[in-house]
PDB file of C-alpha atoms and ligand atoms in Angstrom:
ATOM      1  CA  UNK H1166     100.672-199.399 -12.021  1.00  0.00           C
ATOM      2  CA  UNK H1167     102.372-199.230 -14.900  1.00  0.00           C
ATOM      3  CA  UNK H1168     105.201-196.912 -14.701  1.00  0.00           C
ATOM      4  CA  UNK H1169     106.497-194.647 -17.841  1.00  0.00           C
ATOM      5  CA  UNK H1170     109.243-191.968 -18.601  1.00  0.00           C
ATOM      6  CA  UNK H1171     109.952-189.178 -20.673  1.00  0.00           C
ATOM      7  CA  UNK H1172     112.692-187.934 -22.775  1.00  0.00           C
ATOM      8  CA  UNK H1173     112.816-184.499 -24.614  1.00  0.00           C
ATOM      9  CA  UNK H1174     115.768-183.629 -27.180  1.00  0.00           C
ATOM     10  CA  UNK H1175     115.843-180.089 -27.258  1.00  0.00           C
ATOM     11  CA  UNK H1176     117.571-178.924 -30.587  1.00  0.00           C
ATOM     12  CA  UNK H1177     118.025-175.617 -32.116  1.00  0.00           C
ATOM     13  CA  UNK H1178     115.433-176.103 -35.135  1.00  0.00           C
ATOM     14  CA  UNK H1179     113.455-179.303 -33.654  1.00  0.00           C
ATOM     15  CA  UNK H1180     112.147-180.679 -30.458  1.00  0.00           C
ATOM     16  CA  UNK H1181     112.063-184.255 -30.161  1.00  0.00           C
ATOM     17  CA  UNK H1182     109.572-186.263 -27.707  1.00  0.00           C
ATOM     18  CA  UNK H1183     109.247-190.054 -26.657  1.00  0.00           C
ATOM     19  CA  UNK H1184     107.023-192.029 -24.127  1.00  0.00           C
ATOM     20  CA  UNK H1185     109.232-194.603 -23.184  1.00  0.00           C
ATOM     21  CA  UNK H1186     108.002-197.635 -21.073  1.00  0.00           C
ATOM     22  CA  UNK H1187     109.831-198.803 -17.655  1.00  0.00           C
ATOM     23  CA  UNK H1188     112.443-200.569 -20.257  1.00  0.00           C
ATOM     24  CA  UNK H1189     113.151-197.678 -22.150  1.00  0.00           C
ATOM     25  CA  UNK H1190     111.067-198.477 -25.071  1.00  0.00           C
ATOM     26  CA  UNK H1191     109.674-195.875 -27.225  1.00  0.00           C
ATOM     27  CA  UNK H1192     105.828-196.386 -27.059  1.00  0.00           C
ATOM     28  CA  UNK H1193     105.181-192.831 -28.572  1.00  0.00           C
ATOM     29  CA  UNK H1194     107.066-189.973 -30.403  1.00  0.00           C
ATOM     30  CA  UNK H1195     106.239-186.402 -30.941  1.00  0.00           C
ATOM     31  CA  UNK H1196     108.239-184.205 -33.616  1.00  0.00           C
ATOM     32  CA  UNK H1197     107.764-180.166 -33.575  1.00  0.00           C
ATOM     33  CA  UNK H1198     109.699-177.055 -34.657  1.00  0.00           C
ATOM     34  CA  UNK H1199     111.400-175.219 -31.961  1.00  0.00           C
ATOM     35  CA  UNK H1200     110.442-172.010 -33.667  1.00  0.00           C
ATOM     36  CA  UNK H1201     113.607-170.879 -31.452  1.00  0.00           C
ATOM     37  CA  UNK H1202     112.865-167.256 -33.063  1.00  0.00           C
ATOM     38  CA  UNK H1203     109.810-166.840 -31.435  1.00  0.00           C
ATOM     39  CA  UNK H1204     111.267-166.632 -28.085  1.00  0.00           C
ATOM     40  CA  UNK H1205     111.889-168.339 -24.957  1.00  0.00           C
ATOM     41  CA  UNK H1206     108.070-168.597 -23.896  1.00  0.00           C
ATOM     42  CA  UNK H1207     107.399-170.111 -27.467  1.00  0.00           C
ATOM     43  CA  UNK H1208     109.805-172.757 -27.092  1.00  0.00           C
ATOM     44  CA  UNK H1209     108.453-173.844 -23.834  1.00  0.00           C
ATOM     45  CA  UNK H1210     105.106-173.932 -25.438  1.00  0.00           C
ATOM     46  CA  UNK H1211     106.366-176.211 -28.158  1.00  0.00           C
ATOM     47  CA  UNK H1212     108.128-178.300 -25.700  1.00  0.00           C
ATOM     48  CA  UNK H1213     104.477-178.852 -23.192  1.00  0.00           C
ATOM     49  CA  UNK H1214     103.037-179.496 -26.892  1.00  0.00           C
ATOM     50  CA  UNK H1215     105.168-182.349 -27.997  1.00  0.00           C
ATOM     51  CA  UNK H1216     104.750-184.032 -24.044  1.00  0.00           C
ATOM     52  CA  UNK H1217     100.814-183.904 -24.183  1.00  0.00           C
ATOM     53  CA  UNK H1218     100.786-185.143 -27.874  1.00  0.00           C
ATOM     54  CA  UNK H1219     102.532-188.239 -26.950  1.00  0.00           C
ATOM     55  CA  UNK H1220     100.711-188.824 -23.536  1.00  0.00           C
ATOM     56  CA  UNK H1221      97.579-188.667 -25.619  1.00  0.00           C
ATOM     57  CA  UNK H1222      98.658-190.927 -28.007  1.00  0.00           C
ATOM     58  CA  UNK H1223      99.276-193.401 -25.777  1.00  0.00           C
ATOM     59  CA  UNK H1224      96.302-192.714 -23.799  1.00  0.00           C
ATOM     60  CA  UNK H1225      98.468-192.672 -20.730  1.00  0.00           C
ATOM     61  CA  UNK H1226      97.795-190.428 -17.774  1.00  0.00           C
ATOM     62  CA  UNK H1227     100.603-188.172 -16.442  1.00  0.00           C
ATOM     63  CA  UNK H1228     100.119-189.396 -12.885  1.00  0.00           C
ATOM     64  CA  UNK H1229     101.821-192.951 -14.573  1.00  0.00           C
ATOM     65  CA  UNK H1230     105.270-190.669 -15.334  1.00  0.00           C
ATOM     66  CA  UNK H1231     108.168-190.892 -13.235  1.00  0.00           C
ATOM     67  CA  UNK H1232     110.142-188.401 -14.716  1.00  0.00           C
ATOM     68  CA  UNK H1233     111.029-186.451 -17.736  1.00  0.00           C
ATOM     69  CA  UNK H1234     114.659-185.935 -18.852  1.00  0.00           C
ATOM     70  CA  UNK H1235     115.399-183.110 -21.013  1.00  0.00           C
ATOM     71  CA  UNK H1236     119.116-182.984 -23.180  1.00  0.00           C
ATOM     72  CA  UNK H1237     119.846-179.720 -24.328  1.00  0.00           C
ATOM     73  CA  UNK H1238     122.851-177.419 -25.572  1.00  0.00           C
ATOM     74  CA  UNK H1239     124.916-175.946 -23.286  1.00  0.00           C
ATOM     75  CA  UNK H1240     126.356-174.511 -21.202  1.00  0.00           C
ATOM     76  CA  UNK H1241     123.711-174.844 -18.630  1.00  0.00           C
ATOM     77  CA  UNK H1242     123.647-175.872 -14.131  1.00  0.00           C
ATOM     78  CA  UNK H1243     121.643-178.834 -14.541  1.00  0.00           C
ATOM     79  CA  UNK H1244     121.249-179.359 -11.024  1.00  0.00           C
ATOM     80  CA  UNK H1245     119.642-175.722 -10.755  1.00  0.00           C
ATOM     81  CA  UNK H1246     117.923-176.985 -14.015  1.00  0.00           C
ATOM     82  CA  UNK H1247     118.826-173.469 -15.508  1.00  0.00           C
ATOM     83  CA  UNK H1248     120.078-173.209 -19.361  1.00  0.00           C
ATOM     84  CA  UNK H1249     122.819-170.692 -18.951  1.00  0.00           C
ATOM     85  CA  UNK H1250     122.848-169.416 -22.568  1.00  0.00           C
ATOM     86  CA  UNK H1251     123.284-170.963 -26.001  1.00  0.00           C
ATOM     87  CA  UNK H1252     124.280-169.893 -29.402  1.00  0.00           C
ATOM     88  CA  UNK H1253     121.284-171.531 -31.349  1.00  0.00           C
ATOM     89  CA  UNK H1254     118.675-170.302 -28.965  1.00  0.00           C
ATOM     90  CA  UNK H1255     117.519-167.274 -27.386  1.00  0.00           C
ATOM     91  CA  UNK H1256     117.927-168.508 -24.036  1.00  0.00           C
ATOM     92  CA  UNK H1257     119.898-166.267 -20.925  1.00  0.00           C
ATOM     93  CA  UNK H1258     119.393-167.933 -17.772  1.00  0.00           C
ATOM     94  CA  UNK H1259     116.293-169.442 -17.911  1.00  0.00           C
ATOM     95  CA  UNK H1260     114.925-171.973 -15.227  1.00  0.00           C
ATOM     96  CA  UNK H1261     113.751-174.352 -17.416  1.00  0.00           C
ATOM     97  CA  UNK H1262     113.176-177.089 -15.024  1.00  0.00           C
ATOM     98  CA  UNK H1263     111.163-175.078 -12.976  1.00  0.00           C
ATOM     99  CA  UNK H1264     108.499-173.977 -15.772  1.00  0.00           C
ATOM    100  CA  UNK H1265     108.291-177.419 -16.823  1.00  0.00           C
ATOM    101  CA  UNK H1266     107.118-178.927 -13.800  1.00  0.00           C
ATOM    102  CA  UNK H1267     105.098-175.639 -13.021  1.00  0.00           C
ATOM    103  CA  UNK H1268     103.396-176.330 -15.823  1.00  0.00           C
ATOM    104  CA  UNK H1269     103.048-180.133 -15.804  1.00  0.00           C
ATOM    105  CA  UNK H1270     103.485-181.193 -12.430  1.00  0.00           C
ATOM    106  CA  UNK H1271     106.171-183.961 -13.356  1.00  0.00           C
ATOM    107  CA  UNK H1272     109.805-184.236 -11.997  1.00  0.00           C
ATOM    108  CA  UNK H1273     111.915-182.654 -14.688  1.00  0.00           C
ATOM    109  CA  UNK H1274     115.932-183.403 -15.009  1.00  0.00           C
ATOM    110  CA  UNK H1275     117.853-181.497 -17.351  1.00  0.00           C
ATOM    111  CA  UNK H1276     121.556-182.545 -18.683  1.00  0.00           C
ATOM    112  CA  UNK H1277     123.713-181.106 -21.857  1.00  0.00           C
ATOM    113  CA  UNK H1278     123.380-182.713 -24.813  1.00  0.00           C
ATOM    114  CA  UNK H1279     126.615-184.488 -25.060  1.00  0.00           C
ATOM    115  CA  UNK H1280     126.358-186.310 -21.570  1.00  0.00           C
ATOM    116  CA  UNK H1281     122.897-187.503 -22.441  1.00  0.00           C
ATOM    117  CA  UNK H1282     124.110-188.799 -25.203  1.00  0.00           C
ATOM    118  CA  UNK H1283     126.461-190.530 -23.294  1.00  0.00           C
ATOM    119  CA  UNK H1284     123.785-191.794 -21.082  1.00  0.00           C
ATOM    120  CA  UNK H1285     121.665-193.128 -23.965  1.00  0.00           C
ATOM    121  CA  UNK H1286     125.100-194.963 -25.660  1.00  0.00           C
ATOM    122  CA  UNK H1287     125.591-196.811 -21.852  1.00  0.00           C
ATOM    123  CA  UNK H1288     122.079-197.988 -21.405  1.00  0.00           C
ATOM    124  CA  UNK H1289     120.826-198.432 -24.699  1.00  0.00           C
ATOM    125  CA  UNK H1290     123.566-198.245 -27.426  1.00  0.00           C
ATOM    126  CA  UNK H1291     127.379-199.299 -27.756  1.00  0.00           C
ATOM    127  CA  UNK H1292     128.098-199.167 -24.417  1.00  0.00           C
ATOM    128  CA  UNK H1293     125.089-201.775 -23.036  1.00  0.00           C
ATOM    129  CA  UNK H1294     128.038-204.339 -21.409  1.00  0.00           C
ATOM    130  CA  UNK H1295     130.526-201.970 -19.802  1.00  0.00           C
ATOM    131  CA  UNK H1296     130.432-200.055 -16.818  1.00  0.00           C
ATOM    132  CA  UNK H1297     132.905-197.343 -17.770  1.00  0.00           C
ATOM    133  CA  UNK H1298     133.063-194.934 -21.108  1.00  0.00           C
ATOM    134  CA  UNK H1299     133.631-192.247 -22.423  1.00  0.00           C
ATOM    135  CA  UNK H1300     130.991-190.640 -25.658  1.00  0.00           C
ATOM    136  CA  UNK H1301     132.635-188.280 -27.728  1.00  0.00           C
ATOM    137  CA  UNK H1302     130.413-186.361 -30.562  1.00  0.00           C
ATOM    138  CA  UNK H1303     132.118-184.934 -33.342  1.00  0.00           C
ATOM    139  CA  UNK H1304     129.590-182.657 -34.806  1.00  0.00           C
ATOM    140  CA  UNK H1305     129.327-179.030 -35.476  1.00  0.00           C
ATOM    141  CA  UNK H1306     131.298-178.809 -32.281  1.00  0.00           C
ATOM    142  CA  UNK H1307     133.111-181.491 -30.134  1.00  0.00           C
ATOM    143  CA  UNK H1308     131.292-182.778 -27.143  1.00  0.00           C
ATOM    144  CA  UNK H1309     131.757-185.452 -24.123  1.00  0.00           C
ATOM    145  CA  UNK H1310     130.428-187.331 -21.572  1.00  0.00           C
ATOM    146  CA  UNK H1311     131.929-189.681 -19.024  1.00  0.00           C
ATOM    147  CA  UNK H1312     130.468-192.773 -17.413  1.00  0.00           C
ATOM    148  CA  UNK H1313     132.499-194.080 -14.788  1.00  0.00           C
ATOM    149  CA  UNK H1314     131.289-197.060 -12.827  1.00  0.00           C
ATOM    150  CA  UNK H1315     127.882-196.834 -14.535  1.00  0.00           C
ATOM    151  CA  UNK H1316     127.574-193.486 -13.242  1.00  0.00           C
ATOM    152  CA  UNK H1317     127.277-190.290 -15.104  1.00  0.00           C
ATOM    153  CA  UNK H1318     130.456-188.280 -14.157  1.00  0.00           C
ATOM    154  CA  UNK H1319     129.312-184.627 -14.096  1.00  0.00           C
ATOM    155  CA  UNK H1320     131.883-182.412 -11.903  1.00  0.00           C
ATOM    156  CA  UNK H1321     131.064-180.162  -9.288  1.00  0.00           C
ATOM    157  CA  UNK H1322     128.687-178.178 -11.586  1.00  0.00           C
ATOM    158  CA  UNK H1323     128.216-180.278 -14.265  1.00  0.00           C
ATOM    159  CA  UNK H1324     130.488-178.826 -16.506  1.00  0.00           C
ATOM    160  CA  UNK H1325     133.082-181.976 -16.866  1.00  0.00           C
ATOM    161  CA  UNK H1326     134.230-183.367 -20.346  1.00  0.00           C
ATOM    162  CA  UNK H1327     134.190-180.409 -22.448  1.00  0.00           C
ATOM    163  CA  UNK H1328     136.579-182.209 -24.337  1.00  0.00           C
ATOM    164  CA  UNK H1329     136.316-180.383 -27.393  1.00  0.00           C
ATOM    165  CA  UNK H1330     137.917-177.611 -25.614  1.00  0.00           C
ATOM    166  CA  UNK H1331     141.201-179.246 -24.023  1.00  0.00           C
ATOM    167  CA  UNK H1332     144.147-177.887 -25.863  1.00  0.00           C
ATOM    168  CA  UNK H1333     145.749-180.160 -28.343  1.00  0.00           C
ATOM    169  CA  UNK H1334     148.283-177.244 -29.851  1.00  0.00           C
ATOM    170  CA  UNK H1335     148.524-173.924 -28.164  1.00  0.00           C
ATOM    171  CA  UNK H1336     149.621-172.522 -31.571  1.00  0.00           C
ATOM    172  CA  UNK H1337     146.370-173.953 -33.241  1.00  0.00           C
ATOM    173  CA  UNK H1338     143.663-172.118 -35.081  1.00  0.00           C
ATOM    174  CA  UNK H1339     141.294-170.173 -32.860  1.00  0.00           C
ATOM    175  CA  UNK H1340     138.353-171.811 -31.271  1.00  0.00           C
ATOM    176  CA  UNK H1341     135.126-170.079 -31.004  1.00  0.00           C
ATOM    177  CA  UNK H1342     135.862-170.606 -26.652  1.00  0.00           C
ATOM    178  CA  UNK H1343     138.657-167.800 -27.417  1.00  0.00           C
ATOM    179  CA  UNK H1344     141.351-170.330 -27.129  1.00  0.00           C
ATOM    180  CA  UNK H1345     144.156-171.549 -29.463  1.00  0.00           C
ATOM    181  CA  UNK H1346     144.156-175.046 -30.739  1.00  0.00           C
ATOM    182  CA  UNK H1347     141.251-176.498 -28.899  1.00  0.00           C
ATOM    183  CA  UNK H1348     140.476-180.383 -30.208  1.00  0.00           C
ATOM    184  CA  UNK H1349     137.177-178.538 -31.472  1.00  0.00           C
ATOM    185  CA  UNK H1350     139.164-176.163 -33.406  1.00  0.00           C
ATOM    186  CA  UNK H1351     140.658-179.301 -35.590  1.00  0.00           C
ATOM    187  CA  UNK H1352     138.329-181.949 -35.671  1.00  0.00           C
ATOM    188  CA  UNK H1353     134.609-180.496 -35.689  1.00  0.00           C
ATOM    189  CA  UNK H1354     132.561-179.988 -38.814  1.00  0.00           C
ATOM    190  CA  UNK H1355     132.927-176.276 -38.546  1.00  0.00           C
ATOM    191  CA  UNK H1356     136.492-176.578 -38.348  1.00  0.00           C
ATOM    192  CA  UNK H1357     136.758-179.207 -41.411  1.00  0.00           C
ATOM    193  CA  UNK H1358     134.455-176.634 -43.537  1.00  0.00           C
ATOM    194  CA  UNK H1359     136.938-173.594 -42.571  1.00  0.00           C
ATOM    195  CA  UNK H1360     140.229-175.400 -43.643  1.00  0.00           C
ATOM    196  CA  UNK H1361     138.118-176.228 -46.980  1.00  0.00           C
ATOM    197  CA  UNK H1362     137.218-172.690 -47.390  1.00  0.00           C
ATOM    198  CA  UNK H1363     140.660-171.210 -47.010  1.00  0.00           C
ATOM    199  CA  UNK H1364     141.733-174.274 -49.547  1.00  0.00           C
ATOM    200  CA  UNK H1365     139.127-172.896 -51.700  1.00  0.00           C
ATOM    201  CA  UNK H1366     139.802-169.232 -51.290  1.00  0.00           C
ATOM    202  CA  UNK H1367     143.543-170.291 -51.947  1.00  0.00           C
ATOM    203  CA  UNK H1368     142.909-171.678 -55.171  1.00  0.00           C
ATOM    204  CA  UNK H1369     144.209-175.121 -53.764  1.00  0.00           C
ATOM    205  CA  UNK H1370     141.167-176.873 -54.506  1.00  0.00           C
ATOM    206  CA  UNK H1371     139.430-176.270 -57.981  1.00  0.00           C
ATOM    207  CA  UNK H1372     137.588-179.969 -56.716  1.00  0.00           C
ATOM    208  CA  UNK H1373     136.253-178.130 -53.719  1.00  0.00           C
ATOM    209  CA  UNK H1374     135.068-175.217 -55.699  1.00  0.00           C
ATOM    210  CA  UNK H1375     133.561-176.471 -58.165  1.00  0.00           C
ATOM    211  CA  UNK H1376     130.966-178.480 -55.938  1.00  0.00           C
ATOM    212  CA  UNK H1377     129.400-175.229 -53.789  1.00  0.00           C
ATOM    213  CA  UNK H1378     129.358-173.717 -57.457  1.00  0.00           C
ATOM    214  CA  UNK H1379     132.221-171.103 -56.899  1.00  0.00           C
ATOM    215  CA  UNK H1380     130.570-169.656 -53.967  1.00  0.00           C
ATOM    216  CA  UNK H1381     133.189-170.056 -50.503  1.00  0.00           C
ATOM    217  CA  UNK H1382     130.835-169.069 -48.408  1.00  0.00           C
ATOM    218  CA  UNK H1383     128.509-172.290 -49.063  1.00  0.00           C
ATOM    219  CA  UNK H1384     131.604-174.562 -48.668  1.00  0.00           C
ATOM    220  CA  UNK H1385     130.715-177.058 -45.891  1.00  0.00           C
ATOM    221  CA  UNK H1386     132.005-180.085 -44.307  1.00  0.00           C
ATOM    222  CA  UNK H1387     129.633-182.521 -46.630  1.00  0.00           C
ATOM    223  CA  UNK H1388     131.200-180.576 -49.616  1.00  0.00           C
ATOM    224  CA  UNK H1389     134.897-181.161 -48.197  1.00  0.00           C
ATOM    225  CA  UNK H1390     133.808-184.892 -48.212  1.00  0.00           C
ATOM    226  CA  UNK H1391     132.021-185.182 -51.189  1.00  0.00           C
ATOM    227  CA  UNK H1392     135.424-183.582 -52.842  1.00  0.00           C
ATOM    228  CA  UNK H1393     137.509-186.306 -50.542  1.00  0.00           C
ATOM    229  CA  UNK H1394     135.224-188.885 -52.213  1.00  0.00           C
ATOM    230  CA  UNK H1395     135.756-187.513 -55.700  1.00  0.00           C
ATOM    231  CA  UNK H1396     139.619-187.734 -55.126  1.00  0.00           C
ATOM    232  CA  UNK H1397     140.632-184.188 -53.966  1.00  0.00           C
ATOM    233  CA  UNK H1398     143.757-184.564 -52.118  1.00  0.00           C
ATOM    234  CA  UNK H1399     143.643-181.504 -50.678  1.00  0.00           C
ATOM    235  CA  UNK H1400     140.018-182.556 -49.189  1.00  0.00           C
ATOM    236  CA  UNK H1401     141.644-185.801 -48.310  1.00  0.00           C
ATOM    237  CA  UNK H1402     144.201-184.205 -46.566  1.00  0.00           C
ATOM    238  CA  UNK H1403     142.091-181.829 -44.673  1.00  0.00           C
ATOM    239  CA  UNK H1404     139.940-184.634 -43.080  1.00  0.00           C
ATOM    240  CA  UNK H1405     143.412-186.753 -42.031  1.00  0.00           C
ATOM    241  CA  UNK H1406     144.538-183.523 -40.249  1.00  0.00           C
ATOM    242  CA  UNK H1407     141.378-183.650 -38.315  1.00  0.00           C
ATOM    243  CA  UNK H1408     141.859-187.390 -38.161  1.00  0.00           C
ATOM    244  CA  UNK H1409     145.474-186.914 -36.294  1.00  0.00           C
ATOM    245  CA  UNK H1410     144.245-184.270 -34.046  1.00  0.00           C
ATOM    246  CA  UNK H1411     141.464-186.111 -32.979  1.00  0.00           C
ATOM    247  CA  UNK H1412     143.651-188.881 -32.545  1.00  0.00           C
ATOM    248  CA  UNK H1413     145.835-186.936 -29.942  1.00  0.00           C
ATOM    249  CA  UNK H1414     142.300-186.319 -28.228  1.00  0.00           C
ATOM    250  CA  UNK H1415     141.591-189.559 -27.913  1.00  0.00           C
ATOM    251  CA  UNK H1416     145.448-190.470 -26.458  1.00  0.00           C
ATOM    252  CA  UNK H1417     144.525-187.754 -23.995  1.00  0.00           C
ATOM    253  CA  UNK H1418     141.050-189.416 -23.511  1.00  0.00           C
ATOM    254  CA  UNK H1419     142.725-193.067 -22.491  1.00  0.00           C
ATOM    255  CA  UNK H1420     145.238-191.062 -20.187  1.00  0.00           C
ATOM    256  CA  UNK H1421     143.130-189.707 -18.127  1.00  0.00           C
ATOM    257  CA  UNK H1422     140.309-191.779 -17.836  1.00  0.00           C
ATOM    258  CA  UNK H1423     141.929-195.520 -18.379  1.00  0.00           C
ATOM    259  CA  UNK H1424     138.406-195.979 -19.406  1.00  0.00           C
ATOM    260  CA  UNK H1425     137.096-199.480 -20.947  1.00  0.00           C
ATOM    261  CA  UNK H1426     135.536-198.237 -24.215  1.00  0.00           C
ATOM    262  CA  UNK H1427     135.175-194.690 -26.036  1.00  0.00           C
ATOM    263  CA  UNK H1428     132.327-194.409 -28.044  1.00  0.00           C
ATOM    264  CA  UNK H1429     132.507-192.128 -31.409  1.00  0.00           C
ATOM    265  CA  UNK H1430     129.392-190.200 -32.610  1.00  0.00           C
ATOM    266  CA  UNK H1431     127.993-186.943 -34.192  1.00  0.00           C
ATOM    267  CA  UNK H1432     127.486-185.979 -37.668  1.00  0.00           C
ATOM    268  CA  UNK H1433     130.838-185.805 -39.130  1.00  0.00           C
ATOM    269  CA  UNK H1434     131.164-189.745 -38.218  1.00  0.00           C
ATOM    270  CA  UNK H1435     129.234-190.225 -41.228  1.00  0.00           C
ATOM    271  CA  UNK H1436     132.795-189.706 -43.112  1.00  0.00           C
ATOM    272  CA  UNK H1437     134.669-191.412 -40.757  1.00  0.00           C
ATOM    273  CA  UNK H1438     136.452-193.550 -43.351  1.00  0.00           C
ATOM    274  CA  UNK H1439     137.843-190.411 -44.639  1.00  0.00           C
ATOM    275  CA  UNK H1440     140.063-190.066 -41.112  1.00  0.00           C
ATOM    276  CA  UNK H1441     138.918-192.826 -38.614  1.00  0.00           C
ATOM    277  CA  UNK H1442     142.098-194.941 -39.489  1.00  0.00           C
ATOM    278  CA  UNK H1443     144.406-192.441 -39.176  1.00  0.00           C
ATOM    279  CA  UNK H1444     142.729-191.134 -35.489  1.00  0.00           C
ATOM    280  CA  UNK H1445     143.342-194.672 -34.136  1.00  0.00           C
ATOM    281  CA  UNK H1446     147.175-194.803 -35.457  1.00  0.00           C
ATOM    282  CA  UNK H1447     147.746-191.671 -33.765  1.00  0.00           C
ATOM    283  CA  UNK H1448     146.009-192.673 -30.666  1.00  0.00           C
ATOM    284  CA  UNK H1449     147.974-195.594 -30.529  1.00  0.00           C
ATOM    285  CA  UNK H1450     151.455-194.125 -31.117  1.00  0.00           C
ATOM    286  CA  UNK H1451     150.532-191.608 -28.210  1.00  0.00           C
ATOM    287  CA  UNK H1452     148.295-193.409 -25.715  1.00  0.00           C
ATOM    288  CA  UNK H1453     150.279-195.266 -22.644  1.00  0.00           C
ATOM    289  CA  UNK H1454     150.429-198.931 -23.022  1.00  0.00           C
ATOM    290  CA  UNK H1455     148.907-199.693 -19.606  1.00  0.00           C
ATOM    291  CA  UNK H1456     145.189-198.003 -20.784  1.00  0.00           C
ATOM    292  CA  UNK H1457     145.625-198.341 -24.656  1.00  0.00           C
ATOM    293  CA  UNK H1458     145.727-202.398 -24.167  1.00  0.00           C
ATOM    294  CA  UNK H1459     141.983-202.529 -23.054  1.00  0.00           C
ATOM    295  CA  UNK H1460     140.448-200.099 -24.456  1.00  0.00           C
ATOM    296  CA  UNK H1461     137.983-200.672 -27.192  1.00  0.00           C
ATOM    297  CA  UNK H1462     136.784-197.769 -29.756  1.00  0.00           C
ATOM    298  CA  UNK H1463     133.098-198.123 -31.094  1.00  0.00           C
ATOM    299  CA  UNK H1464     131.179-195.656 -33.295  1.00  0.00           C
ATOM    300  CA  UNK H1465     127.739-195.213 -31.488  1.00  0.00           C
ATOM    301  CA  UNK H1466     124.558-197.431 -31.900  1.00  0.00           C
ATOM    302  CA  UNK H1467     121.711-194.918 -31.801  1.00  0.00           C
ATOM    303  CA  UNK H1468     122.086-193.169 -35.011  1.00  0.00           C
ATOM    304  CA  UNK H1469     119.326-190.626 -35.059  1.00  0.00           C
ATOM    305  CA  UNK H1470     118.098-191.241 -32.160  1.00  0.00           C
ATOM    306  CA  UNK H1471     120.692-190.443 -29.928  1.00  0.00           C
ATOM    307  CA  UNK H1472     119.371-187.543 -28.636  1.00  0.00           C
ATOM    308  CA  UNK H1473     115.967-188.764 -27.795  1.00  0.00           C
ATOM    309  CA  UNK H1474     117.125-192.152 -26.143  1.00  0.00           C
ATOM    310  CA  UNK H1475     119.864-189.823 -24.578  1.00  0.00           C
ATOM    311  CA  UNK H1476     117.218-187.746 -22.747  1.00  0.00           C
ATOM    312  CA  UNK H1477     115.129-190.994 -21.725  1.00  0.00           C
ATOM    313  CA  UNK H1478     118.256-192.078 -19.935  1.00  0.00           C
ATOM    314  CA  UNK H1479     118.789-189.091 -18.550  1.00  0.00           C
ATOM    315  CA  UNK H1480     114.960-189.322 -17.224  1.00  0.00           C
ATOM    316  CA  UNK H1481     115.557-193.419 -16.205  1.00  0.00           C
ATOM    317  CA  UNK H1482     119.391-193.207 -15.118  1.00  0.00           C
ATOM    318  CA  UNK H1483     118.254-193.668 -10.981  1.00  0.00           C
ATOM    319  CA  UNK H1484     116.371-196.879 -12.202  1.00  0.00           C
ATOM    320  CA  UNK H1485     118.735-198.116 -14.543  1.00  0.00           C
ATOM    321  CA  UNK H1486     121.841-198.397 -12.043  1.00  0.00           C
ATOM    322  CA  UNK H1487     119.096-199.690  -9.382  1.00  0.00           C
ATOM    323  CA  UNK H1488     118.147-202.648 -11.671  1.00  0.00           C
ATOM    324  CA  UNK H1489     121.497-203.411 -13.295  1.00  0.00           C
TER     325      UNK H1489
HETATM  326 ZN1  LIG A 238     137.326-174.380 -27.167  1.00  0.00          ZN
END
């Protein structure tokens, strides 16, 4: 009997589900709004609808499904299958795995989205040829995941690799976690946006303000990038500054993990030409030579499918390791 796997990428605004064959090739996919504002039960119903939808479209019976992988924003307890809470979803200690398994009778595995993305890049993306990598996503926040000897490094209770909350400068800006100077507080899209709003409010960049039609609260990282591409020095400096601190973060990753590869993903990487050179130069300046000489830094390859391919890799991880 042909075996299949399911992956579900749970986001704050949309749910993306795919059915894959035993090689990880997507056969059918389904997308729905999360409708997070309608509450927990509605979100779970929407998740189940996308799963039934991909099975129906492919005419596959749920007995043929070996596992469902879910990638979700955290914090969560992957072993217990519980989402603890999330700023974009109305969850509070939701036993998601138990609820999905009892509704569908399909073995379900849950991982945080950055860990799932690390698995996706390892098995289906830029990391296919290495056994050790660290994935870093630079997006609204900064998240990470590490693959060590082909396996996801989870930590004792799945909270390893919160690379965004490693402290780069204790005198730095306040982070959402309550500490000062986390990598996320320097390099995330929201942090770049905050610097841009501060610069505009202080009258330092007319270009940023113009691009936002003089509405300071509308200034985001995309507008800051547009200003930089149009030659605005303040906007350019904001990205260079983020790049410098990202470089310190990369040097720390190299010194901790002695990894073969670092893969960079996330929305902010769309503007990588504004900060990546600075980040790599800083990384080279501060990482220890022994580890630095063998590491490769690559951009993620899975693009907008990274969440979905990551979730499929979560479902397939045991099989992929066994067959490799
Ligand atoms: Zn933090």
